[in-house]
Coordinates of C-alpha atoms in Angstrom, one line a residue:
Chain A
X1 CA 71.9 57.9 84.1
X2 CA 68.7 58.0 86.7
X3 CA 66.8 61.4 86.6
X4 CA 66.5 60.3 90.5
X5 CA 69.7 60.9 93.1
X6 CA 70.1 61.6 96.2
X7 CA 72.6 63.9 95.0
X8 CA 70.1 65.4 93.2
X9 CA 67.6 66.5 95.5
X10 CA 70.6 67.3 98.2
X11 CA 71.8 70.1 95.4
X12 CA 68.0 70.9 94.3
X13 CA 66.4 70.6 98.3
X14 CA 70.2 73.1 98.9
X15 CA 69.6 75.9 96.5
X16 CA 66.0 75.9 97.0
X17 CA 67.0 77.1 100.4
X18 CA 68.8 79.5 99.5
X19 CA 66.3 80.7 97.2
X20 CA 63.7 81.2 100.2
X21 CA 65.8 82.8 102.7
X22 CA 65.0 86.1 103.7
X23 CA 62.0 85.4 103.4
X24 CA 62.3 82.8 105.7
X25 CA 65.4 86.2 107.0
X26 CA 62.0 88.8 107.0
X27 CA 59.3 86.0 108.2
X28 CA 61.4 85.2 111.5
X29 CA 62.7 89.2 111.5
X30 CA 66.1 87.2 112.3
X31 CA 68.2 90.0 110.1
X32 CA 72.0 87.7 110.7
X33 CA 71.4 84.8 109.1
X34 CA 71.0 87.1 105.8
X35 CA 74.2 88.9 106.4
X36 CA 75.7 85.4 107.0
X37 CA 74.0 83.8 104.0
X38 CA 75.2 86.9 101.8
X39 CA 78.6 86.4 103.1
X40 CA 78.2 82.8 102.6
X41 CA 76.5 82.8 98.7
X42 CA 79.8 84.9 97.9
X43 CA 82.1 82.8 99.1
X44 CA 80.3 79.5 97.6
X45 CA 80.5 81.9 93.9
X46 CA 84.4 82.4 95.3
X47 CA 84.3 78.3 95.8
X48 CA 83.4 77.7 91.8
X49 CA 85.4 79.7 90.1
X50 CA 88.2 78.0 92.0
X51 CA 86.6 75.1 91.0
X52 CA 86.8 75.4 87.4
X53 CA 90.0 74.8 87.5
X54 CA 90.5 72.8 89.9
X55 CA 88.2 70.4 88.8
X56 CA 88.2 70.8 85.3
X57 CA 91.7 72.2 84.5
X58 CA 93.3 70.7 86.9
X59 CA 95.4 73.3 87.7
X60 CA 95.5 73.3 91.8
X61 CA 95.5 77.2 92.6
X62 CA 96.4 77.7 96.5
X63 CA 96.2 81.3 95.1
X64 CA 92.9 82.2 94.5
X65 CA 92.5 84.3 97.5
X66 CA 94.1 87.1 95.3
X67 CA 91.1 87.8 92.8
X68 CA 89.0 88.5 95.9
X69 CA 90.7 91.0 97.4
X70 CA 91.8 93.1 93.6
X71 CA 88.2 92.5 92.4
X72 CA 88.0 94.5 96.4
X73 CA 90.1 96.8 96.0
X74 CA 89.0 97.4 92.4
X75 CA 85.8 98.3 94.4
X76 CA 87.2 99.8 97.3
X77 CA 89.9 102.2 95.6
X78 CA 87.8 103.5 92.9
X79 CA 85.1 105.1 95.2
X80 CA 88.1 106.2 98.0
X81 CA 89.0 108.8 94.0
X82 CA 85.1 109.2 94.4
X83 CA 84.0 106.8 91.7
X84 CA 81.0 105.6 92.7
X85 CA 79.3 104.0 90.0
X86 CA 78.4 99.9 90.2
X87 CA 79.0 100.8 86.2
X88 CA 82.3 101.8 86.0
X89 CA 84.1 99.9 89.8
X90 CA 82.9 96.3 88.4
X91 CA 84.1 96.1 85.0
X92 CA 87.2 96.9 85.8
X93 CA 87.5 95.1 88.7
X94 CA 86.4 92.1 86.1
X95 CA 89.4 93.4 83.7
X96 CA 91.5 93.9 86.5
X97 CA 90.6 90.3 87.9
X98 CA 91.5 88.8 84.2
X99 CA 94.9 91.5 83.5
X100 CA 96.6 89.1 86.7
X101 CA 95.3 86.0 86.1
X102 CA 96.8 86.3 82.8
X103 CA 100.1 87.5 83.9
X104 CA 100.2 85.7 86.6
X105 CA 98.8 82.1 84.6
X106 CA 101.1 82.6 81.5
X107 CA 104.1 82.4 84.6
X108 CA 103.2 79.9 86.9
X109 CA 101.7 77.4 83.7
X110 CA 105.3 76.5 83.2
X111 CA 105.5 74.8 85.8
X112 CA 103.0 72.1 86.7
X113 CA 102.5 69.5 90.6
X114 CA 103.5 71.1 93.4
X115 CA 104.9 73.7 92.0
X116 CA 102.3 75.1 90.3
X117 CA 100.5 75.3 93.7
X118 CA 103.3 76.8 95.7
X119 CA 104.1 79.2 92.7
X120 CA 100.0 80.1 92.7
X121 CA 100.4 80.8 96.4
X122 CA 104.0 83.5 95.8
X123 CA 101.9 85.9 93.6
X124 CA 99.6 85.8 95.8
X125 CA 102.1 86.3 98.6
X126 CA 102.7 89.1 96.7
X127 CA 99.7 91.0 96.2
X128 CA 98.4 90.8 99.6
X129 CA 101.5 92.6 101.1
X130 CA 101.1 95.8 97.5
X131 CA 98.2 96.1 99.0
X132 CA 100.1 96.0 103.1
X133 CA 101.9 98.9 101.5
X134 CA 98.7 100.9 99.4
X135 CA 99.0 103.7 102.3
X136 CA 97.1 105.7 100.2
X137 CA 94.8 103.0 100.3
X138 CA 94.4 102.6 104.7
X139 CA 97.6 99.5 103.6
X140 CA 97.1 97.0 106.6
X141 CA 94.7 97.9 108.5
X142 CA 92.3 97.9 105.4
X143 CA 89.9 100.2 103.1
X144 CA 86.6 101.4 104.3
X145 CA 84.2 101.9 101.8
X146 CA 81.7 104.4 102.3
X147 CA 79.6 103.7 100.0
X148 CA 77.8 100.8 98.0
X149 CA 78.5 101.0 94.4
X150 CA 75.6 102.6 93.2
X151 CA 73.5 100.5 89.9
X152 CA 71.7 103.8 89.8
X153 CA 67.6 102.7 88.8
X154 CA 68.8 98.8 88.8
X155 CA 69.0 98.0 91.9
X156 CA 70.1 99.2 95.3
X157 CA 73.0 97.8 97.3
X158 CA 72.5 98.8 100.2
X159 CA 69.3 96.6 100.7
X160 CA 69.6 93.8 102.2
X161 CA 67.3 91.2 100.3
X162 CA 68.1 92.7 97.2
X163 CA 72.0 92.2 97.5
X164 CA 71.4 88.7 98.3
X165 CA 69.8 88.2 94.9
X166 CA 72.2 90.1 92.9
X167 CA 75.1 87.5 94.6
X168 CA 72.8 84.4 94.7
X169 CA 71.6 85.5 91.4
X170 CA 76.0 86.0 90.2
X171 CA 76.0 82.5 91.3
X172 CA 73.6 81.1 89.3
X173 CA 75.0 82.8 85.8
X174 CA 78.6 81.0 87.3
X175 CA 78.1 78.5 87.2
X176 CA 75.6 77.7 84.3
X177 CA 78.5 79.5 82.2
X178 CA 81.0 76.9 84.0
X179 CA 78.4 73.5 83.0
X180 CA 78.2 75.5 79.4
X181 CA 81.9 75.6 79.4
X182 CA 82.4 71.9 81.6
X183 CA 79.8 70.6 78.0
X184 CA 81.6 72.7 75.3
X185 CA 84.2 71.6 73.2
X186 CA 86.7 74.3 75.0
X187 CA 85.8 72.2 77.8
X188 CA 86.0 68.9 76.9
X189 CA 89.7 69.7 75.3
X190 CA 90.5 71.2 79.5
X191 CA 89.1 68.2 80.6
X192 CA 91.2 66.1 78.4
X193 CA 94.0 68.3 79.1
X194 CA 93.7 67.7 82.8
X195 CA 93.6 63.5 82.3
X196 CA 96.8 63.2 79.5
X197 CA 98.4 66.9 78.9
X198 CA 100.9 64.4 76.4
X199 CA 98.1 62.8 74.9
X200 CA 96.6 66.5 73.9
X201 CA 99.7 67.5 73.3
X202 CA 100.8 65.4 70.7
X203 CA 96.9 65.5 68.7
X204 CA 98.0 68.9 68.4
X205 CA 96.0 71.0 71.5
X206 CA 98.4 74.3 72.4
X207 CA 97.3 72.9 76.2
X208 CA 99.3 76.3 77.4
X209 CA 96.7 78.6 75.7
X210 CA 93.4 76.3 77.0
X211 CA 94.3 76.7 80.2
X212 CA 95.5 79.9 80.4
X213 CA 91.9 81.7 79.1
X214 CA 90.6 79.1 81.7
X215 CA 92.7 80.5 84.2
X216 CA 92.4 83.8 83.2
X217 CA 88.0 83.8 83.7
X218 CA 88.1 82.0 86.9
X219 CA 90.0 85.3 87.8
X220 CA 87.7 87.2 86.8
X221 CA 84.1 85.2 88.0
X222 CA 87.0 85.6 91.4
X223 CA 87.2 88.7 90.9
X224 CA 83.3 89.0 90.6
X225 CA 83.5 88.0 94.0
X226 CA 86.0 90.4 95.5
X227 CA 83.7 93.3 94.2
X228 CA 80.6 92.0 96.0
X229 CA 82.8 91.2 99.2
X230 CA 83.6 95.0 99.2
X231 CA 80.4 95.9 99.0
X232 CA 79.1 93.2 102.0
X233 CA 81.5 94.5 104.3
X234 CA 82.1 97.9 103.5
X235 CA 85.5 97.7 104.0
X236 CA 88.9 95.3 102.3
X237 CA 91.8 94.7 103.9
X238 CA 94.5 92.6 102.6
X239 CA 93.7 89.5 104.8
X240 CA 91.1 88.8 102.2
X241 CA 93.9 88.0 100.1
X242 CA 96.2 86.3 103.0
X243 CA 97.1 82.5 102.6
X244 CA 94.3 81.0 104.6
X245 CA 91.8 82.4 102.6
X246 CA 93.4 80.8 99.5
X247 CA 93.1 77.6 101.8
X248 CA 89.7 77.8 102.3
X249 CA 88.5 78.9 99.1
X250 CA 90.3 75.1 98.4
X251 CA 88.8 73.5 101.2
X252 CA 85.5 74.2 100.5
X253 CA 86.4 73.1 96.7
X254 CA 87.3 69.6 98.2
X255 CA 84.9 69.5 101.4
X256 CA 81.5 70.0 97.7
X257 CA 83.4 67.9 96.0
X258 CA 85.9 69.0 93.2
X259 CA 84.7 68.9 89.8
X260 CA 81.1 68.8 89.9
X261 CA 79.0 71.6 89.4
X262 CA 76.4 72.5 92.8
X263 CA 79.9 71.0 95.3
X264 CA 81.3 74.0 95.7
X265 CA 78.6 76.1 96.4
X266 CA 77.3 72.8 98.9
X267 CA 80.8 73.0 100.4
X268 CA 81.3 76.9 100.8
X269 CA 77.2 76.5 102.6
X270 CA 78.6 73.4 104.8
X271 CA 81.3 74.5 105.5
X272 CA 81.2 78.1 106.7
X273 CA 78.0 77.3 108.7
X274 CA 79.8 74.3 110.4
X275 CA 82.1 77.1 111.4
X276 CA 78.7 79.4 112.4
X277 CA 77.4 76.7 114.5
X278 CA 81.4 75.7 116.2
X279 CA 82.0 78.6 116.7
X280 CA 79.1 79.3 118.4
X281 CA 78.7 76.1 120.8
X282 CA 82.7 76.6 121.5
X283 CA 85.9 79.5 121.2
X284 CA 87.9 77.2 120.7
X285 CA 85.6 75.6 117.3
X286 CA 88.4 75.2 115.4
X287 CA 89.8 71.9 117.5
X288 CA 86.7 70.0 116.4
X289 CA 86.9 71.9 112.9
X290 CA 90.7 71.0 112.4
X291 CA 89.8 67.3 113.1
X292 CA 86.7 67.2 111.2
X293 CA 88.7 67.6 107.9
X294 CA 91.6 65.4 108.4
X295 CA 89.4 62.7 108.8
X296 CA 86.9 63.9 105.7
X297 CA 90.0 63.8 103.7
X298 CA 90.4 59.8 105.4
X299 CA 87.4 58.8 105.1
X300 CA 85.8 60.8 102.3
X301 CA 87.0 60.6 99.3
X302 CA 85.0 63.0 96.7
X303 CA 83.7 65.2 99.2
X304 CA 80.3 65.7 99.7
X305 CA 78.8 65.5 96.5
X306 CA 80.7 61.6 97.0
X307 CA 79.3 60.6 100.0
X308 CA 75.8 61.3 98.2
X309 CA 76.1 59.7 95.2
X310 CA 77.2 56.1 97.1
X311 CA 73.9 56.8 99.4
X312 CA 72.5 57.2 96.3
X313 CA 73.7 53.8 95.0
X314 CA 74.0 51.8 98.3
Chain B
X1 CA 130.9 99.1 107.6
X2 CA 129.9 97.8 110.8
X3 CA 125.9 97.7 110.1
X4 CA 126.4 95.3 106.8
X5 CA 129.0 93.2 109.0
X6 CA 126.3 92.7 111.5
X7 CA 123.0 92.0 108.9
X8 CA 125.0 90.2 106.8
X9 CA 125.4 87.1 109.7
X10 CA 121.5 88.5 110.9
X11 CA 121.0 86.8 107.0
X12 CA 123.1 84.2 107.0
X13 CA 122.0 82.6 111.0
X14 CA 117.9 84.1 109.7
X15 CA 118.9 81.7 106.7
X16 CA 120.5 78.7 108.5
X17 CA 116.8 78.5 111.1
X18 CA 114.8 78.7 107.8
X19 CA 117.1 75.8 107.1
X20 CA 116.6 73.4 109.8
X21 CA 112.4 74.1 109.2
X22 CA 113.4 73.3 105.1
X23 CA 114.8 70.6 105.3
X24 CA 112.4 68.5 107.4
X25 CA 110.2 69.4 105.6
X26 CA 112.6 68.8 101.7
X27 CA 112.4 65.8 103.0
X28 CA 109.2 64.3 104.1
X29 CA 108.1 65.6 100.8
X30 CA 111.2 63.7 98.9
X31 CA 110.7 60.7 100.3
X32 CA 106.8 60.4 101.7
X33 CA 105.9 62.6 98.4
X34 CA 103.8 64.5 101.6
X35 CA 103.1 67.4 101.5
X36 CA 103.0 69.0 104.9
X37 CA 101.2 72.1 105.8
X38 CA 101.5 71.2 109.6
X39 CA 105.2 72.0 109.3
X40 CA 104.7 74.9 110.9
X41 CA 102.6 74.1 114.0
X42 CA 105.9 71.8 114.8
X43 CA 108.1 74.4 114.7
X44 CA 105.5 76.8 117.0
X45 CA 104.9 73.8 119.3
X46 CA 108.6 73.9 120.0
X47 CA 108.8 77.1 120.5
X48 CA 106.4 76.3 123.3
X49 CA 108.1 73.2 124.7
X50 CA 110.7 74.9 125.7
X51 CA 108.8 78.3 126.4
X52 CA 107.0 76.0 129.4
X53 CA 109.8 73.6 129.9
X54 CA 112.9 76.7 130.7
X55 CA 110.2 77.6 133.0
X56 CA 109.9 74.4 134.6
X57 CA 112.9 73.6 135.1
X58 CA 114.1 77.3 135.4
X59 CA 117.7 76.4 133.2
X60 CA 117.3 77.4 129.3
X61 CA 119.6 74.6 128.4
X62 CA 117.4 72.1 129.5
X63 CA 114.5 73.1 128.7
X64 CA 115.1 73.6 125.1
X65 CA 116.2 69.9 125.2
X66 CA 113.4 68.2 126.3
X67 CA 111.6 70.1 124.1
X68 CA 113.3 68.5 121.3
X69 CA 112.8 65.3 122.0
X70 CA 108.7 66.8 122.8
X71 CA 108.5 67.6 119.2
X72 CA 109.9 64.7 118.8
X73 CA 107.6 62.5 120.4
X74 CA 105.3 65.1 118.9
X75 CA 106.3 64.5 115.6
X76 CA 105.9 60.4 115.2
X77 CA 102.8 60.6 116.9
X78 CA 101.4 62.9 114.5
X79 CA 102.9 60.8 112.3
X80 CA 102.1 57.5 113.2
X81 CA 97.9 58.8 113.6
X82 CA 97.3 60.6 111.5
X83 CA 99.7 61.2 108.3
X84 CA 100.5 57.9 107.8
X85 CA 97.3 57.4 106.0
X86 CA 97.7 60.2 103.7
X87 CA 100.7 58.8 102.0
X88 CA 99.6 57.9 98.2
X89 CA 97.0 60.4 98.0
X90 CA 96.4 63.1 96.0
X91 CA 98.8 66.6 97.1
X92 CA 95.7 68.4 97.3
X93 CA 93.9 65.7 99.9
X94 CA 97.8 66.3 102.0
X95 CA 96.6 69.8 101.3
X96 CA 93.1 69.9 102.8
X97 CA 94.1 67.2 105.8
X98 CA 97.6 69.6 106.8
X99 CA 94.9 72.3 107.3
X100 CA 92.8 71.0 109.2
X101 CA 95.6 70.4 111.7
X102 CA 96.8 73.5 111.1
X103 CA 93.8 75.0 113.1
X104 CA 94.4 72.1 115.0
X105 CA 97.7 73.7 116.7
X106 CA 96.5 76.9 116.9
X107 CA 93.1 76.1 118.7
X108 CA 95.4 73.4 121.0
X109 CA 97.5 76.1 121.9
X110 CA 94.9 78.9 122.9
X111 CA 93.6 76.5 124.6
X112 CA 96.0 75.6 127.0
X113 CA 98.2 78.8 126.9
X114 CA 96.1 81.6 126.5
X115 CA 96.2 84.4 123.4
X116 CA 98.7 85.8 125.0
X117 CA 102.6 85.2 123.7
X118 CA 105.0 83.7 125.9
X119 CA 108.6 85.1 126.5
X120 CA 111.7 83.0 126.9
X121 CA 114.1 84.8 128.7
X122 CA 117.8 83.9 127.4
X123 CA 120.9 83.0 130.0
X124 CA 122.8 85.6 131.4
X125 CA 126.0 83.7 129.0
X126 CA 123.7 84.1 126.2
X127 CA 123.0 87.6 125.8
X128 CA 127.2 89.5 125.8
X129 CA 128.5 90.7 123.1
X130 CA 130.6 88.2 121.6
X131 CA 133.6 90.3 120.0
X132 CA 134.0 88.1 116.1
X133 CA 135.9 91.4 114.9
X134 CA 138.6 94.0 116.3
X135 CA 136.0 96.2 116.7
X136 CA 132.8 94.9 116.1
X137 CA 130.5 92.7 118.6
X138 CA 127.6 90.4 117.7
X139 CA 125.4 89.2 120.4
X140 CA 126.4 85.4 121.7
X141 CA 123.4 83.9 120.9
X142 CA 123.1 84.9 117.3
X143 CA 126.4 83.3 117.3
X144 CA 125.3 80.5 119.0
X145 CA 122.6 79.6 116.7
X146 CA 124.6 80.0 114.0
X147 CA 127.1 77.2 115.4
X148 CA 124.2 74.6 116.1
X149 CA 122.5 75.5 112.9
X150 CA 125.7 74.5 111.0
X151 CA 126.7 71.9 112.9
X152 CA 122.9 69.7 112.4
X153 CA 123.5 70.5 108.6
X154 CA 127.1 68.7 109.1
X155 CA 125.5 65.8 111.0
X156 CA 122.5 65.4 108.8
X157 CA 124.6 66.0 106.0
X158 CA 126.9 63.1 107.1
X159 CA 124.0 61.4 109.0
X160 CA 122.1 61.0 104.7
X161 CA 126.0 60.4 103.1
X162 CA 127.8 57.9 104.9
X163 CA 125.2 56.1 107.6
X164 CA 122.8 53.0 106.7
X165 CA 119.9 54.7 107.6
X166 CA 121.4 57.8 105.3
X167 CA 121.3 55.4 102.1
X168 CA 117.9 53.8 103.4
X169 CA 116.4 57.7 103.5
X170 CA 118.4 58.7 100.1
X171 CA 117.7 54.7 98.9
X172 CA 113.9 55.2 99.3
X173 CA 113.9 59.1 98.0
X174 CA 114.8 57.5 95.1
X175 CA 112.8 54.5 94.7
X176 CA 110.4 53.7 97.1
X177 CA 108.7 49.9 95.7
X178 CA 111.8 49.0 95.8
X179 CA 113.5 49.2 98.7
X180 CA 109.9 48.2 100.5
X181 CA 110.0 45.2 98.3
X182 CA 114.1 44.6 99.2
X183 CA 113.4 43.9 102.7
X184 CA 113.6 47.7 103.9
X185 CA 110.8 48.4 106.5
X186 CA 109.3 51.5 104.7
X187 CA 106.4 52.3 107.7
X188 CA 109.6 52.3 110.2
X189 CA 111.4 54.4 107.7
X190 CA 108.8 57.0 106.8
X191 CA 108.1 57.6 110.9
X192 CA 111.7 57.7 111.8
X193 CA 112.0 60.7 108.4
X194 CA 109.1 62.2 110.3
X195 CA 109.8 62.5 113.5
X196 CA 113.5 63.7 112.8
X197 CA 111.9 66.8 110.4
X198 CA 109.6 67.4 113.3
X199 CA 112.6 67.8 116.2
X200 CA 114.6 69.7 113.6
X201 CA 111.6 71.7 113.1
X202 CA 110.7 71.9 116.1
X203 CA 114.8 72.6 117.4
X204 CA 114.6 75.5 114.6
X205 CA 110.7 77.1 117.1
X206 CA 113.4 77.2 119.8
X207 CA 115.7 79.2 119.5
X208 CA 114.3 81.2 117.2
X209 CA 111.6 82.1 120.7
X210 CA 113.6 83.7 122.0
X211 CA 114.4 86.3 119.3
X212 CA 110.3 87.0 118.7
X213 CA 107.9 86.1 121.1
X214 CA 106.2 82.0 121.5
X215 CA 103.3 83.1 119.9
X216 CA 99.9 81.5 118.3
X217 CA 100.3 81.6 114.2
X218 CA 104.1 81.8 114.5
X219 CA 104.6 79.0 112.4
X220 CA 103.4 80.4 109.3
X221 CA 104.8 82.8 107.3
X222 CA 107.8 80.9 108.1
X223 CA 106.5 77.7 106.9
X224 CA 105.7 80.1 103.5
X225 CA 109.4 80.9 103.4
X226 CA 110.5 77.3 104.0
X227 CA 108.1 76.3 101.0
X228 CA 109.1 78.8 98.6
X229 CA 113.5 77.8 99.8
X230 CA 112.3 74.1 98.5
X231 CA 111.2 75.0 96.1
X232 CA 113.7 76.8 95.0
X233 CA 116.2 74.8 95.9
X234 CA 114.1 72.0 94.1
X235 CA 112.4 69.5 95.8
X236 CA 113.6 66.6 98.0
X237 CA 117.2 68.2 97.5
X238 CA 118.7 69.2 101.0
X239 CA 121.6 70.4 99.1
X240 CA 119.6 72.7 97.3
X241 CA 117.2 73.4 100.5
X242 CA 120.6 74.8 102.2
X243 CA 121.5 76.9 99.6
X244 CA 118.3 78.5 98.8
X245 CA 117.7 78.6 102.6
X246 CA 120.8 81.2 103.0
X247 CA 120.0 82.9 100.1
X248 CA 116.2 83.9 101.1
X249 CA 117.8 84.4 104.6
X250 CA 120.5 87.3 102.8
X251 CA 117.9 88.4 100.1
X252 CA 115.1 88.9 103.4
X253 CA 117.1 90.0 106.2
X254 CA 119.7 92.8 103.6
X255 CA 115.9 93.2 101.6
X256 CA 114.5 94.6 105.3
X257 CA 117.8 96.3 106.3
X258 CA 118.7 98.0 103.6
X259 CA 115.5 99.2 101.1
X260 CA 113.9 101.7 102.7
X261 CA 117.0 104.0 102.4
X262 CA 117.7 102.8 98.6
X263 CA 113.6 103.5 98.4
X264 CA 114.1 107.0 100.6
X265 CA 116.6 107.7 97.1
X266 CA 113.8 107.6 94.9
X267 CA 110.3 108.1 96.9
X268 CA 109.4 110.6 99.2
X269 CA 110.1 110.0 102.7
X270 CA 106.3 108.8 103.4
X271 CA 106.2 107.1 100.9
X272 CA 108.6 105.4 100.9
X273 CA 108.3 104.0 104.3
X274 CA 105.1 102.4 103.6
X275 CA 106.1 101.2 100.6
X276 CA 109.6 99.1 101.8
X277 CA 108.4 96.6 104.4
X278 CA 106.2 95.8 101.4
X279 CA 108.6 95.8 98.3
X280 CA 111.6 93.5 101.0
X281 CA 108.5 90.6 102.3
X282 CA 107.3 90.2 98.2
X283 CA 111.4 89.5 97.6
X284 CA 111.6 86.3 97.9
X285 CA 108.6 86.0 96.3
X286 CA 109.5 87.8 93.7
X287 CA 112.8 85.3 93.5
X288 CA 110.9 82.3 94.0
X289 CA 108.5 83.2 91.3
X290 CA 111.6 84.4 88.8
X291 CA 113.2 81.1 90.1
X292 CA 110.3 78.6 88.5
X293 CA 110.1 80.8 85.2
X294 CA 113.2 80.6 84.3
X295 CA 113.9 76.9 86.1
X296 CA 110.5 75.5 86.2
X297 CA 112.4 72.7 88.8
X298 CA 114.3 74.2 91.0
X299 CA 117.4 75.0 90.8
X300 CA 118.6 72.1 92.2
X301 CA 116.3 69.5 91.0
X302 CA 116.4 66.3 93.1
X303 CA 117.3 63.5 90.7
X304 CA 114.3 61.4 90.3
X305 CA 113.8 58.3 88.9

């Protein structure tokens, strides 16, 4: 393994940029960029969690946005009921996501391939409609979170810079965790299952159990992203669970490079910046974005990370 | 009684409409192994074409025919220009690429036709209520949809089961390499199948257009329903798609019609009126989840290999 590669350099550059961003925002007085990047970092966290099951576990979930909603609604609903403490809100968000992941994972993992894609989508749509039906918590219109999670004494989420660094820290923590998982015995079994499930089962590994645990871990990570997202926008609505949002997350993962550690983060940054950039040029930004995605699929195998790797070798 | 019959027919009509959409999807899926999320966009284009052509020509039927042709051509162009290169790739690539196409189509429609929806007015002869049973009337247009869709389903069945092209399509579905090796022009066959699927989606879109408004994103919700149908029915099986479509159409329509009243018996009025729409929208997904848990390959798996 070479010590220096183009993809490593690009990753380091991106991470340095993310860490130094609040400084730039402060110096230039550009507050908007910090708000934009907080959102990007949170969705990068969600994309990284999706990458754990897609890239390492080989489970193509098309319903990952459901966790964003569950984590978000956990925060929003507790805040509505007068429980403002983040020490309660965040664990509840994680527990709710884990429970949801456990139930739908146990059912969905009975299927495979396209059927798995569709059943995860179906469950996410169900979650979407449940949220739309919650009259007490805003229903279709969504729920305003009047007060951000209160971590008294530790961190103030109302402060932009502190909140940004909290989100960034969560991303780093999750990526370290994914790295540890991927290289553990557990992770190796998962990757073995991804390449050949029958063979792994023949050796004697209980395939579904391993996959289910991975599915739950990924769901909890994304639930965390959801809790952060609700704090970021001070608002949560069923729209964050809509299937196009799950599609967005998938696009970020594939764009960045599935099965790589930093690919999803890179994918989220590039995808959302591109969206922002194009929407500033023209109102009809999707007219460019759509075909661009098509071209990326047709010519850019392995996503950005794959392309950088090829540049490094070439 | 009147309400029950009417809702029953509405369910049948919706189910048949869903079948037109699902048939194209399941053909493309079964034969080319292509997950086409942009199928809903073709449905939307069918509706927009019909509204435009009907306004130009001043005739509903002429507009519908032109729209059908236009979606067919659009489908063929789309296949030759883009989707052809996706065959044999990973399903995820299909999802990503056709997701991009949805973005493109939605935005293109916004650019060309503007963000406001269009209306496709019906001619007078299709708006009269028709007596179907003594004392029960049903709108002629919805009846026409049922008839047309049944006719198309029959033609599709005959076409696939009784003609040479249909035989090739079935052969392609069961073993792609083999029919290529036997000297069949697979590329042409694929283009043809995709065009057919596009035309069916367009037909569904233009027939639904006068009932709902023609608007951006109209294809997305119904696309998910179509996917649910082909998954319930078993991917690649037209018969499965037909039965599942009727089933889903019925469950959805009857659920929406009767669930609010049923819920009101259990829950308080306010709670029921907000929970009912959500619950009836969920019903289909619940159905699909149950089917997949019990039969992971769908109800009528097409015999593969």
